[in-house]
Amino acid sequence: MNILSANHDQYEARKDQSSWNGTAILIIEWIPRVFLQSISILRNDASIQLVWEKLLQQFNIFLERENLAVGRAVFNTMAVLLSESDESQVKNLLPTHLVWDLWQRGNPKSYTGESMKAVDNNGALIAYLQLLYELHPRLAPFPNEHVDSLVRQLQNCVTGATPAVYTQDIDRMSEVQNLVLGSIKMMPTEGTNALTATLNFITSSIVLAFQDEGRGLVKGKTYVALSKSAMDELQLVAIDHCKRTTAPPSKILAASLRALAVPLQLKYKWPAEGKEPSTWKKATTTALGILEATLLYARSRQDEYRTSMWESIIFMTSGIISADSDALTNVLPSAIIDDELFDLSAFSRMQTLLIPALGSPNLPPSIREQYVFSIFTNSLIHETHPDDLALPGQPLLSGLSSTHIGRVQDLPPTPRSKLSYVLTDTLFALVSVNSSSPTPETIALAKTTAPYLVLRVGLVLKAYVYDQPLRGRAPQPRSQRLEMRHVLQKLVELNAEPEAMGEIGLGWIGQGLGSEDGWVKAREERGKTEEMKQKERGSKGVLHRLYALLVQALNVAARDEEMAKLLRGCLEVVSRGF
């Protein structure tokens, strides 16, 4: 101890302190050999506790120099003392609370001395984390009051580590990141506060790559590999603790899915992507794995986080089926096709989980509305006229009342047309009668979906009525023709849930074409028999709502025998209801 004190006195007295740092490192690295040889002799000495305390006090003084090399020597030496001493002696004699204090106050990331100028701090951080690995078993059970400090120091290690000179952490984690992520297994999860802190640490590791810190491609720090590995840890923790802790499972799922939705919402927009799977694909499979293992159990539990959980699920579903059209211009066509197939498979798995659970009366209608709106938005194959969609605050179908000049240019279909067709079919399926005895859940879903299905079909018919006459004898663009043919065929086959049509209201959409009443005009209720009202609410109610648009489209299709035949088929079905 006297040698350590003498070195520090000389360090304080000299202007050129670098040489004394070198001497200090030699002395610190020499300590384990002497100390471990003497501990068996001193173990029964009453003064051994005081010796430990003085040693730790001297180590803290050395750490105050904020020199990376000195700090690395201190942490390495302390780790050796812990690992090579007899465990029973350490437990009985070593004041582990003082070692913890030394660890949590000595993070090399916070050093501001001269050694921090353009110097790699990874060696000091690795030694710092390895000391944690040695210390943690001696603190078992790990005190919950230390969790917040542990999380804070680990996050500082990740963000404060000096980037590698010749490699990036995009495909493989740095050693510091690997040690930090491995420390998740050390964190206690018994108790709501401890579990929340652990989940927050994992989720923050996932989203770090997509925050300002993760933009540093030039700096060599992307956190992409860390994000992917953290997703694996999140799946293990979420599944493990949803069923065996006192924490509400819906709270765990909501927090997990919020983090996983971040890379999905940045699909094709984030430049830093390494080897397959991409971060958004990894997030998708992780979310599905968590939900498939826990959602049924979480649904059976009523708690205050239930709505938040479902909102996160819908947000995740929206991320699966959506992709920014502008970002797609920079993606290879073959990659778009492969990714579309991946999303189709993921959406199918998600549908199995959500339907008919989304129709539960325990869920607010806004959850179903968000879900159906996302499906409708991504089902659109061609760009709609801006006047055909309702403005915020207006009724959903009011956009069909607009009048505008038609378009003659070819509208390119979305690059993900296959997915859009599947989503269009999903709208039809949600409104359809699926069994002889529909449940309240399926009826609720059908009621929410019906207006969007009417709008989806109405947009196709209205575009045909407005645009095709301007083309003269020119044929309808192929992609639009395929879409209209598909929609009309599905319309004829539709056997809708009768109660669903009541959500739209009575009236024919498209009645009064060209008149000042606009495209959406309800027939007068006065004089209408109850039998007529029941017909409109019947299984062909969607066709009844679109009757006027179908008539106008048939007039336009005078020279188009194929389309005229399909439209007449729709009108024939309508006529059977009167």
PDB file of C-alpha atoms in Angstrom, residues 118-226:
ATOM      1  CA  ALA A 118      -7.787  10.178 -30.241  1.00  0.00           C
ATOM      2  CA  VAL A 119      -7.075   7.083 -28.115  1.00  0.00           C
ATOM      3  CA  ASP A 120      -8.876   3.757 -28.419  1.00  0.00           C
ATOM      4  CA  ASN A 121     -10.804   3.141 -25.198  1.00  0.00           C
ATOM      5  CA  ASN A 122     -12.015  -0.355 -26.072  1.00  0.00           C
ATOM      6  CA  GLY A 123      -9.303  -2.084 -24.045  1.00  0.00           C
ATOM      7  CA  ALA A 124     -10.278  -0.218 -20.880  1.00  0.00           C
ATOM      8  CA  LEU A 125     -13.988  -0.833 -21.503  1.00  0.00           C
ATOM      9  CA  ILE A 126     -13.392  -4.565 -22.047  1.00  0.00           C
ATOM     10  CA  ALA A 127     -11.487  -4.790 -18.761  1.00  0.00           C
ATOM     11  CA  TYR A 128     -14.265  -2.796 -17.079  1.00  0.00           C
ATOM     12  CA  LEU A 129     -16.928  -5.229 -18.337  1.00  0.00           C
ATOM     13  CA  GLN A 130     -14.887  -8.318 -17.501  1.00  0.00           C
ATOM     14  CA  LEU A 131     -14.681  -7.073 -13.925  1.00  0.00           C
ATOM     15  CA  LEU A 132     -18.498  -6.954 -13.905  1.00  0.00           C
ATOM     16  CA  TYR A 133     -18.596 -10.583 -15.019  1.00  0.00           C
ATOM     17  CA  GLU A 134     -16.377 -11.538 -12.063  1.00  0.00           C
ATOM     18  CA  LEU A 135     -18.199  -9.316  -9.568  1.00  0.00           C
ATOM     19  CA  HIS A 136     -21.764 -10.234 -10.432  1.00  0.00           C
ATOM     20  CA  PRO A 137     -21.795 -13.757  -8.875  1.00  0.00           C
ATOM     21  CA  ARG A 138     -20.454 -12.296  -5.624  1.00  0.00           C
ATOM     22  CA  LEU A 139     -23.466  -9.957  -5.451  1.00  0.00           C
ATOM     23  CA  ALA A 140     -26.020 -12.732  -5.936  1.00  0.00           C
ATOM     24  CA  PRO A 141     -28.863 -12.235  -5.569  1.00  0.00           C
ATOM     25  CA  PHE A 142     -28.230  -9.024  -7.476  1.00  0.00           C
ATOM     26  CA  PRO A 143     -29.892  -6.152  -5.605  1.00  0.00           C
ATOM     27  CA  ASN A 144     -32.784  -4.575  -7.484  1.00  0.00           C
ATOM     28  CA  GLU A 145     -31.667  -1.128  -6.366  1.00  0.00           C
ATOM     29  CA  HIS A 146     -28.516  -1.524  -8.482  1.00  0.00           C
ATOM     30  CA  VAL A 147     -30.364  -2.288 -11.729  1.00  0.00           C
ATOM     31  CA  ASP A 148     -30.798   1.306 -12.899  1.00  0.00           C
ATOM     32  CA  SER A 149     -27.119   2.055 -12.335  1.00  0.00           C
ATOM     33  CA  LEU A 150     -26.107  -1.165 -14.107  1.00  0.00           C
ATOM     34  CA  VAL A 151     -28.251  -0.322 -17.149  1.00  0.00           C
ATOM     35  CA  ARG A 152     -26.902   3.209 -17.289  1.00  0.00           C
ATOM     36  CA  GLN A 153     -23.263   2.089 -17.228  1.00  0.00           C
ATOM     37  CA  LEU A 154     -23.822  -0.611 -19.844  1.00  0.00           C
ATOM     38  CA  GLN A 155     -25.503   1.870 -22.175  1.00  0.00           C
ATOM     39  CA  ASN A 156     -22.574   4.243 -21.663  1.00  0.00           C
ATOM     40  CA  CYS A 157     -20.188   1.463 -22.649  1.00  0.00           C
ATOM     41  CA  VAL A 158     -22.022   0.875 -25.928  1.00  0.00           C
ATOM     42  CA  THR A 159     -22.381   4.494 -26.977  1.00  0.00           C
ATOM     43  CA  GLY A 160     -19.026   5.635 -25.599  1.00  0.00           C
ATOM     44  CA  ALA A 161     -16.816   2.954 -27.138  1.00  0.00           C
ATOM     45  CA  THR A 162     -14.316   4.202 -29.708  1.00  0.00           C
ATOM     46  CA  PRO A 163     -15.262   2.954 -33.206  1.00  0.00           C
ATOM     47  CA  ALA A 164     -12.977   0.404 -34.819  1.00  0.00           C
ATOM     48  CA  VAL A 165     -10.532   1.759 -37.402  1.00  0.00           C
ATOM     49  CA  TYR A 166     -10.788  -0.895 -40.098  1.00  0.00           C
ATOM     50  CA  THR A 167     -14.079  -2.674 -39.393  1.00  0.00           C
ATOM     51  CA  GLN A 168     -17.714  -1.766 -38.809  1.00  0.00           C
ATOM     52  CA  ASP A 169     -20.154  -3.305 -36.376  1.00  0.00           C
ATOM     53  CA  ILE A 170     -22.701  -3.923 -39.124  1.00  0.00           C
ATOM     54  CA  ASP A 171     -22.336  -7.699 -39.508  1.00  0.00           C
ATOM     55  CA  ARG A 172     -20.527  -8.579 -36.300  1.00  0.00           C
ATOM     56  CA  MET A 173     -20.700  -6.991 -32.872  1.00  0.00           C
ATOM     57  CA  SER A 174     -17.636  -5.388 -31.395  1.00  0.00           C
ATOM     58  CA  GLU A 175     -16.187  -7.078 -28.317  1.00  0.00           C
ATOM     59  CA  VAL A 176     -17.587  -4.344 -26.088  1.00  0.00           C
ATOM     60  CA  GLN A 177     -21.069  -4.793 -27.562  1.00  0.00           C
ATOM     61  CA  ASN A 178     -20.811  -8.560 -27.184  1.00  0.00           C
ATOM     62  CA  LEU A 179     -19.893  -8.257 -23.512  1.00  0.00           C
ATOM     63  CA  VAL A 180     -22.652  -5.724 -22.887  1.00  0.00           C
ATOM     64  CA  LEU A 181     -25.323  -7.859 -24.511  1.00  0.00           C
ATOM     65  CA  GLY A 182     -24.136 -10.911 -22.603  1.00  0.00           C
ATOM     66  CA  SER A 183     -24.693  -9.026 -19.369  1.00  0.00           C
ATOM     67  CA  ILE A 184     -28.470  -9.161 -19.952  1.00  0.00           C
ATOM     68  CA  LYS A 185     -28.425 -12.589 -18.329  1.00  0.00           C
ATOM     69  CA  MET A 186     -27.087 -10.939 -15.170  1.00  0.00           C
ATOM     70  CA  MET A 187     -30.029  -8.602 -14.786  1.00  0.00           C
ATOM     71  CA  PRO A 188     -32.696  -9.517 -12.248  1.00  0.00           C
ATOM     72  CA  THR A 189     -36.235  -9.809 -13.565  1.00  0.00           C
ATOM     73  CA  GLU A 190     -38.093 -10.611 -10.385  1.00  0.00           C
ATOM     74  CA  GLY A 191     -40.338  -7.676  -9.649  1.00  0.00           C
ATOM     75  CA  THR A 192     -41.988  -5.270 -12.038  1.00  0.00           C
ATOM     76  CA  ASN A 193     -39.396  -2.497 -11.721  1.00  0.00           C
ATOM     77  CA  ALA A 194     -36.439  -4.794 -12.376  1.00  0.00           C
ATOM     78  CA  LEU A 195     -38.147  -6.430 -15.354  1.00  0.00           C
ATOM     79  CA  THR A 196     -39.071  -3.027 -16.776  1.00  0.00           C
ATOM     80  CA  ALA A 197     -35.470  -1.847 -16.502  1.00  0.00           C
ATOM     81  CA  THR A 198     -34.214  -5.000 -18.210  1.00  0.00           C
ATOM     82  CA  LEU A 199     -36.739  -4.694 -21.034  1.00  0.00           C
ATOM     83  CA  ASN A 200     -35.904  -1.022 -21.477  1.00  0.00           C
ATOM     84  CA  PHE A 201     -32.243  -1.901 -21.817  1.00  0.00           C
ATOM     85  CA  ILE A 202     -32.903  -4.558 -24.453  1.00  0.00           C
ATOM     86  CA  THR A 203     -35.333  -2.420 -26.443  1.00  0.00           C
ATOM     87  CA  SER A 204     -32.996   0.569 -26.332  1.00  0.00           C
ATOM     88  CA  SER A 205     -30.263  -1.672 -27.767  1.00  0.00           C
ATOM     89  CA  ILE A 206     -32.625  -2.575 -30.628  1.00  0.00           C
ATOM     90  CA  VAL A 207     -33.568   0.984 -31.569  1.00  0.00           C
ATOM     91  CA  LEU A 208     -30.080   2.455 -31.061  1.00  0.00           C
ATOM     92  CA  ALA A 209     -29.180   1.597 -34.658  1.00  0.00           C
ATOM     93  CA  PHE A 210     -32.065   3.748 -35.904  1.00  0.00           C
ATOM     94  CA  GLN A 211     -31.369   6.845 -33.856  1.00  0.00           C
ATOM     95  CA  ASP A 212     -28.820   9.588 -34.430  1.00  0.00           C
ATOM     96  CA  GLU A 213     -26.084   7.434 -32.906  1.00  0.00           C
ATOM     97  CA  GLY A 214     -26.628   4.807 -35.585  1.00  0.00           C
ATOM     98  CA  ARG A 215     -26.140   7.158 -38.515  1.00  0.00           C
ATOM     99  CA  GLY A 216     -22.374   7.162 -38.107  1.00  0.00           C
ATOM    100  CA  LEU A 217     -21.386   5.083 -41.092  1.00  0.00           C
ATOM    101  CA  VAL A 218     -18.282   7.206 -41.513  1.00  0.00           C
ATOM    102  CA  LYS A 219     -17.451   6.921 -37.835  1.00  0.00           C
ATOM    103  CA  GLY A 220     -17.685   3.148 -38.037  1.00  0.00           C
ATOM    104  CA  LYS A 221     -20.515   2.708 -35.544  1.00  0.00           C
ATOM    105  CA  THR A 222     -23.849   1.445 -36.882  1.00  0.00           C
ATOM    106  CA  TYR A 223     -25.073  -0.835 -34.034  1.00  0.00           C
ATOM    107  CA  VAL A 224     -26.814  -3.007 -36.650  1.00  0.00           C
ATOM    108  CA  ALA A 225     -25.333  -6.300 -35.424  1.00  0.00           C
ATOM    109  CA  LEU A 226     -26.137  -5.279 -31.843  1.00  0.00           C
TER     110      LEU A 226
END
